[in-house]
Short mmCIF file of C-alpha atoms and ligand atoms in Angstrom, two decimals:
data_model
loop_
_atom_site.label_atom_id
_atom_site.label_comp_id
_atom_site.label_asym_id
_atom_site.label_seq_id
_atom_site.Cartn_x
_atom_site.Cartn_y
_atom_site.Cartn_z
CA UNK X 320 83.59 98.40 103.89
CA UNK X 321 87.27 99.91 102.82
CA UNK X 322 90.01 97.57 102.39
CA UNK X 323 93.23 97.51 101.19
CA UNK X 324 95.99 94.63 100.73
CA UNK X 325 98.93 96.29 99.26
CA UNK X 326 100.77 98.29 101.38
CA UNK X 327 104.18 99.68 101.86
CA UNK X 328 106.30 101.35 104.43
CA UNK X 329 109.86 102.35 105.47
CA UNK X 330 110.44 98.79 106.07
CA UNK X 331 110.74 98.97 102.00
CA UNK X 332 110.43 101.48 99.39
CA UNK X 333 107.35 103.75 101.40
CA UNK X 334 107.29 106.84 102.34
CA UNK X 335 105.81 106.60 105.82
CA UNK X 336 105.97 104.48 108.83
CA UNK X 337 103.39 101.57 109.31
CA UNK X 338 101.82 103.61 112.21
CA UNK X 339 101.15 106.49 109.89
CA UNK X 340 99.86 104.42 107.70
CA UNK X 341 97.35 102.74 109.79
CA UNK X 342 96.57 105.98 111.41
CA UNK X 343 96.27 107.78 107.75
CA UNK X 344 93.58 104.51 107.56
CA UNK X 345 91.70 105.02 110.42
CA UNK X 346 91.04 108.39 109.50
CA UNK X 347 89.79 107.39 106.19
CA UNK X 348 87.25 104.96 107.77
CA UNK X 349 89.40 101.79 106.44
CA UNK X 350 88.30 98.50 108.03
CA UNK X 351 91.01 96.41 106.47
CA UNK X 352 94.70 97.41 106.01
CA UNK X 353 97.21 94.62 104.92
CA UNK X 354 100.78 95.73 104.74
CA UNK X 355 102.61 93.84 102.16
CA UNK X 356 106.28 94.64 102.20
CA UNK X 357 108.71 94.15 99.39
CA UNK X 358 110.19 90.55 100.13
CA UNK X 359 114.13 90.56 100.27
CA UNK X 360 115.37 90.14 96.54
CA UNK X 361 119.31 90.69 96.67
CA UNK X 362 120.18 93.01 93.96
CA UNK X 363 116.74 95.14 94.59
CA UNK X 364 117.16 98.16 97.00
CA UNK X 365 113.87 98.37 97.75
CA UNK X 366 112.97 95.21 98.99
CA UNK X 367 113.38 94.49 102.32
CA UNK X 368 116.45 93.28 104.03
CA UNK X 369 116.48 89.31 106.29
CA UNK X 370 117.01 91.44 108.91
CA UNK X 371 114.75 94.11 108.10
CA UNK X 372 111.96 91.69 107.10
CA UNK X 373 112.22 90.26 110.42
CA UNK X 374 111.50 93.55 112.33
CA UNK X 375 108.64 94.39 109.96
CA UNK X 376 107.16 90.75 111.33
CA UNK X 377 107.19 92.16 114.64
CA UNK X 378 106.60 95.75 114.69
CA UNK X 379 103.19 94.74 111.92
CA UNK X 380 102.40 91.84 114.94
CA UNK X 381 102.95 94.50 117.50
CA UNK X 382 101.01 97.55 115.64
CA UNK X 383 98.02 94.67 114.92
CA UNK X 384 97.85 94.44 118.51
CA UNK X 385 97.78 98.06 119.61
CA UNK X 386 94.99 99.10 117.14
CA UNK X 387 92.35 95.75 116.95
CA UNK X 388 89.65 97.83 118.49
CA UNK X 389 89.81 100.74 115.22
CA UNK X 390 90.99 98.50 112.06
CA UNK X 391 91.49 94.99 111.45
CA UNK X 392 95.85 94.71 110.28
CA UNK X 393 96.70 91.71 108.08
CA UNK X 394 100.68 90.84 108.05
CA UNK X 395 101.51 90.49 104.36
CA UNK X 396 104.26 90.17 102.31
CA UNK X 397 105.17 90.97 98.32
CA UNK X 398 106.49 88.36 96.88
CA UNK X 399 108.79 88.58 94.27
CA UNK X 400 109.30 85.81 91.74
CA UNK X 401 113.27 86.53 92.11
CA UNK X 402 113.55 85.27 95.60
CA UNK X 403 110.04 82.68 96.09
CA UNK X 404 109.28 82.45 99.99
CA UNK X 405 107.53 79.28 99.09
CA UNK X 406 106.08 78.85 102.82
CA UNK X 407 103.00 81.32 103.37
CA UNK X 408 104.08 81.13 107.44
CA UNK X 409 104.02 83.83 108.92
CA UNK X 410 102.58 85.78 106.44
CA UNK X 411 98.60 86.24 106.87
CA UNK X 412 98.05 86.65 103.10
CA UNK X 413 100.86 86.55 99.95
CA UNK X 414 100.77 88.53 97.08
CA UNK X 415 102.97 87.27 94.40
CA UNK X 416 104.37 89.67 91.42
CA UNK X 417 107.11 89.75 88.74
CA UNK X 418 109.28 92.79 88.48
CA UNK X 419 112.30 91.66 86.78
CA UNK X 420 113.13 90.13 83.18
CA UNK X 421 116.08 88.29 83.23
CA UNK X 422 118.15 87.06 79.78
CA UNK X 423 121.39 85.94 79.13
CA UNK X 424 122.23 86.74 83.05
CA UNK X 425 121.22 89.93 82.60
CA UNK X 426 117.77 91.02 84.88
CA UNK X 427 116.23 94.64 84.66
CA UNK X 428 113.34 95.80 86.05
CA UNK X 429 110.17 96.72 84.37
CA UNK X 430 108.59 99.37 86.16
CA UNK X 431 111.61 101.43 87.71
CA UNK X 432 111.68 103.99 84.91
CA UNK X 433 110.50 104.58 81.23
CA UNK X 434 113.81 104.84 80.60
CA UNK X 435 115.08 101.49 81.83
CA UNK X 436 111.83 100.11 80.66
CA UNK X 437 113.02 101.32 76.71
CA UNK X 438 116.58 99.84 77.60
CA UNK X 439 115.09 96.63 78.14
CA UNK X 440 112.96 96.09 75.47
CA UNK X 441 115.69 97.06 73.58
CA UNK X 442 118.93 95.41 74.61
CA UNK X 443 116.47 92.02 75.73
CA UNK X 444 114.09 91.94 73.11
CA UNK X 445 115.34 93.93 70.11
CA UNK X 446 112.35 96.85 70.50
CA UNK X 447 109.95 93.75 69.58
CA UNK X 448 107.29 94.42 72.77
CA UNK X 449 105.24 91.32 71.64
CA UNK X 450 108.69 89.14 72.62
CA UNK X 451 108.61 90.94 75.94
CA UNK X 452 105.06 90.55 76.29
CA UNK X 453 104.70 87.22 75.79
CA UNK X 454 108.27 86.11 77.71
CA UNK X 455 106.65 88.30 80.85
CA UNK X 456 103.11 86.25 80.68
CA UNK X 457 104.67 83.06 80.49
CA UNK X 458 106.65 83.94 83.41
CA UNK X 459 104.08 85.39 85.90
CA UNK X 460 101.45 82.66 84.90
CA UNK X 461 104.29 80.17 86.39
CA UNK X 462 102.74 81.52 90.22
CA UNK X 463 99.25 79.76 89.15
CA UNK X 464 100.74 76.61 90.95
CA UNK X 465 102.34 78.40 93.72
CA UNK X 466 100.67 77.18 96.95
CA UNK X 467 101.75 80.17 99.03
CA UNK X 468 100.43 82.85 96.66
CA UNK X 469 97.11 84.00 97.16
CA UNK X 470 96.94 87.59 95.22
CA UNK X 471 98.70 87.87 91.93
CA UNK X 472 100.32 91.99 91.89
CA UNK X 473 99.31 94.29 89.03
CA UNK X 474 99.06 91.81 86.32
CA UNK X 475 99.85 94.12 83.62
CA UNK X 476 102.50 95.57 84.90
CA UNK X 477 104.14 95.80 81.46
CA UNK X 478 101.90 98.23 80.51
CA UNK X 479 102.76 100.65 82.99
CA UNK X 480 104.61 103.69 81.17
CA UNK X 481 101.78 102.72 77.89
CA UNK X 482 99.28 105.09 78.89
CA UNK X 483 99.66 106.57 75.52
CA UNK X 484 99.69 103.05 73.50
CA UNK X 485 103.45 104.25 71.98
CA UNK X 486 104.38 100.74 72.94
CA UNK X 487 101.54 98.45 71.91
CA UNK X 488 98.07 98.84 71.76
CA UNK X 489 96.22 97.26 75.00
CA UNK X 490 93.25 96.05 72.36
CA UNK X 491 96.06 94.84 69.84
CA UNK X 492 94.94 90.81 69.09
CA UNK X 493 98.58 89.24 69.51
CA UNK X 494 99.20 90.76 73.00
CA UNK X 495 95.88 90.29 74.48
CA UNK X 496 96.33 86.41 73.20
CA UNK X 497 99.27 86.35 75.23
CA UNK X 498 97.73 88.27 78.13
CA UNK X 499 94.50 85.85 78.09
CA UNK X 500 96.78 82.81 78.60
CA UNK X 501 97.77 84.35 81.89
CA UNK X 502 94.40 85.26 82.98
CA UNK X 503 93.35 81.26 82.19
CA UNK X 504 96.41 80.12 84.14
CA UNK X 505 95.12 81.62 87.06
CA UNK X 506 91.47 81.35 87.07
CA UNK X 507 89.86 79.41 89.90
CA UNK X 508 93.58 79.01 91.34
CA UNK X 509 94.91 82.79 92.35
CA UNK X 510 93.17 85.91 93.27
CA UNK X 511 93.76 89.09 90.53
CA UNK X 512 93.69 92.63 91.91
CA UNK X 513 93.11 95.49 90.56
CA UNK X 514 95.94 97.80 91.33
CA UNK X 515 95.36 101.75 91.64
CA UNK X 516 99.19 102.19 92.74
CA UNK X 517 99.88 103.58 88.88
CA UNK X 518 97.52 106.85 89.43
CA UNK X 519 98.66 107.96 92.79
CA UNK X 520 103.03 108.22 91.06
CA UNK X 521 100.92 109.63 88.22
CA UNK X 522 102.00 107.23 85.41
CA UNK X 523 98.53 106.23 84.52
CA UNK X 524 95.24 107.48 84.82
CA UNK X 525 93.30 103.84 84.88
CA UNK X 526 94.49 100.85 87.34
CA UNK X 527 95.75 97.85 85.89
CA UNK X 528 94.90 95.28 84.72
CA UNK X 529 92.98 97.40 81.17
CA UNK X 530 89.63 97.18 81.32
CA UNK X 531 89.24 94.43 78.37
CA UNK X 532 91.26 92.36 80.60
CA UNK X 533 89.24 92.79 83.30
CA UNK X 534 86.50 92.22 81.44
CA UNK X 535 87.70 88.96 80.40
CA UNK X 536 88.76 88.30 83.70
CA UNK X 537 85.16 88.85 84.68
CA UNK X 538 83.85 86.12 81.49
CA UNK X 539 86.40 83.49 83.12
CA UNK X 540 84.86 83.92 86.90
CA UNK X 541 88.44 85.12 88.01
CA UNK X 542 88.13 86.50 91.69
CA UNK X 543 89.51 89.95 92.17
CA UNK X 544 89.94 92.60 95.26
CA UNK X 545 90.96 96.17 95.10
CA UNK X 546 94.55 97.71 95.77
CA UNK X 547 96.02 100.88 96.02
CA UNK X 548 99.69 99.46 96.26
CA UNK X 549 100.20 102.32 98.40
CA UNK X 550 103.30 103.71 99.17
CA UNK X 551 102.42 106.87 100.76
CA UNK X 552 99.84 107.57 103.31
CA UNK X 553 97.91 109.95 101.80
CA UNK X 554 97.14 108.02 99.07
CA UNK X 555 95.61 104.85 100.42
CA UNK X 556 92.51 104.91 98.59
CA UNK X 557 93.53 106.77 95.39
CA UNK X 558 91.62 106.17 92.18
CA UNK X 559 89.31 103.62 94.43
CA UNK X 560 85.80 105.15 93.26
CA UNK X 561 86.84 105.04 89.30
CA UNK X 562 88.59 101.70 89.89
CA UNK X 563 84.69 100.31 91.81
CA UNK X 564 82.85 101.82 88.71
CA UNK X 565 85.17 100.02 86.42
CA UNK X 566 84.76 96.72 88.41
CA UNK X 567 80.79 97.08 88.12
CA UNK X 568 81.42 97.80 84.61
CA UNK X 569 82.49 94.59 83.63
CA UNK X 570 80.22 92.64 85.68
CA UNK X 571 81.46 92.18 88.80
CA UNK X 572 79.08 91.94 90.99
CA UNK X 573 81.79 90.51 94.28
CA UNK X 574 84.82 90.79 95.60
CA UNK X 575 86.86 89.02 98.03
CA UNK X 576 87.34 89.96 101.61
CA UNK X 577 90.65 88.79 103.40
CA UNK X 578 89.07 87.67 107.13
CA UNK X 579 90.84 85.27 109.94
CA UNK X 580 89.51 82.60 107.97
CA UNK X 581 90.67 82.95 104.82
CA UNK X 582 89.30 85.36 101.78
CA UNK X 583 85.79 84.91 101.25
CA UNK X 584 83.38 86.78 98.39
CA UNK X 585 82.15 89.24 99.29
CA UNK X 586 78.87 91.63 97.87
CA UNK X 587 80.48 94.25 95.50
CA UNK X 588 77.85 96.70 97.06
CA UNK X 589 79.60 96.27 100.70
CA UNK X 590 82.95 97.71 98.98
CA UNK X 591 83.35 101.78 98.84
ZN1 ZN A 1164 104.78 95.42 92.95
ZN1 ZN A 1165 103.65 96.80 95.68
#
């Protein structure tokens, strides 16, 4: 069984249509495909327009239609915690992420470039990453109690241009601490996922969240499902065999399925 729930198109910040998407998924013996467009933030460019939101409700309705005989289609929708939906209708399944700071008025985003990443630490949090650390946990573990949430996006998102540790180390006792108290704030309430989307741009070799979070996520029974947080066809089920060996790894031994009736767990071994 090959699923995917993060997916994104021309409706956002992809590079292909939703059609070639769900073609490019077909081909690649997918069963599920959830798109999961960028919801409408207004001062990000690549989130999706009201208007443009509403034709992506359509045209996903429409496309989940045409192709129900090759590939089940789940409409989804990234939620940002800029702009909350806070209704889950029409939306099949939610994921909910944070990809802003904000202080003093002033938001940036933390995975746009290393660049602005470095700005940010610096003009927000005087180069002290532990400050931005623990000011981004606090902040994403706020969507525990957010009813229309069901998948919380890349949870270490911070961490994305750290491949090298030149920021902080991922084993280093203070962040983890501060990492951990998200991971608690979720468990038994939100889904995690382990997010490939990282390899396929080529910023890091290893999905997020690190593997001694997943492993903790593992000790404290949190739920998980595999993402590619695709944004280009061809890449769909990038670092998915690594990312299954690293789930199995830390003891996983389900994941959790997203069917008409909800997301159910389902036998790690019925996942490739
Ligand atoms: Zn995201
Ligand atoms: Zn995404």
């Amino acid at each position: 069984m090959r699923q995917n729930l993060h997916t994104h198109s021309t409706y956002c910040d992809g590079k292909n249509e939703p059609r070639e998407m769900i073609e490019n998924a077909i081909e690649k013996r997918f069963d599920i495909l959830g798109f999961s467009g960028h919801g409408y933030v207004p001062f990000d460019t690549a989130s999706m327009s009201i208007e443009n939101t509403s034709e992506y409700i359509k045209e996903i309705r429409r496309l989940k239609e045409e192709f129900r005989e090759q590939i089940t289609i789940y409409l989804g929708i990234e939620e940002d915690m800029e702009n909350r939906i806070m209704t889950k209708e029409p939306f099949d399944f939610v994921i909910g992420s944070c990809h802003f700071l904000t202080k003093d008025g002033q938001v940036l985003p933390i995975d746009y470039s290393r660049g602005v990443f470095e700005y940010m630490l610096d003009s927000m949090f005087s180069n002290d990453y532990l400050s931005l650390a623990e000011t981004y946990y606090r902040k994403i573990m706020r969507m525990a109690d957010w009813q229309e949430v069901d998948i919380i996006g890349h949870l270490d998102l911070i961490t994305k241009f750290n491949e090298d540790e030149s920021f902080i180390r991922f084993d280093d006792p203070a962040y983890v601490r501060h990492a951990c108290d998200a991971v608690d704030a979720f468990a038994g309430k939100k889904i995690l996922e382990v997010n490939t989307g990282a390899i396929a741009r080529q910023y890091r070799r290893t999905p997020y969240p690190a593997i001694n979070l997943l492993r903790y996520m593992h000790e404290k029974g949190v739920s998980i499902c595999l993402n590619s947080d695709c944004h280009n066809a061809e890449y769909l089920d990038c670092g998915f065999r690594d990312a299954l060996e690293m789930i199995r790894a830390c003891g996983y031994r389900s994941m959790m399925k997203l069917t008409t009736e909800g997301f159910i767990e389902t036998d790690i071994d019925e996942f490739e």
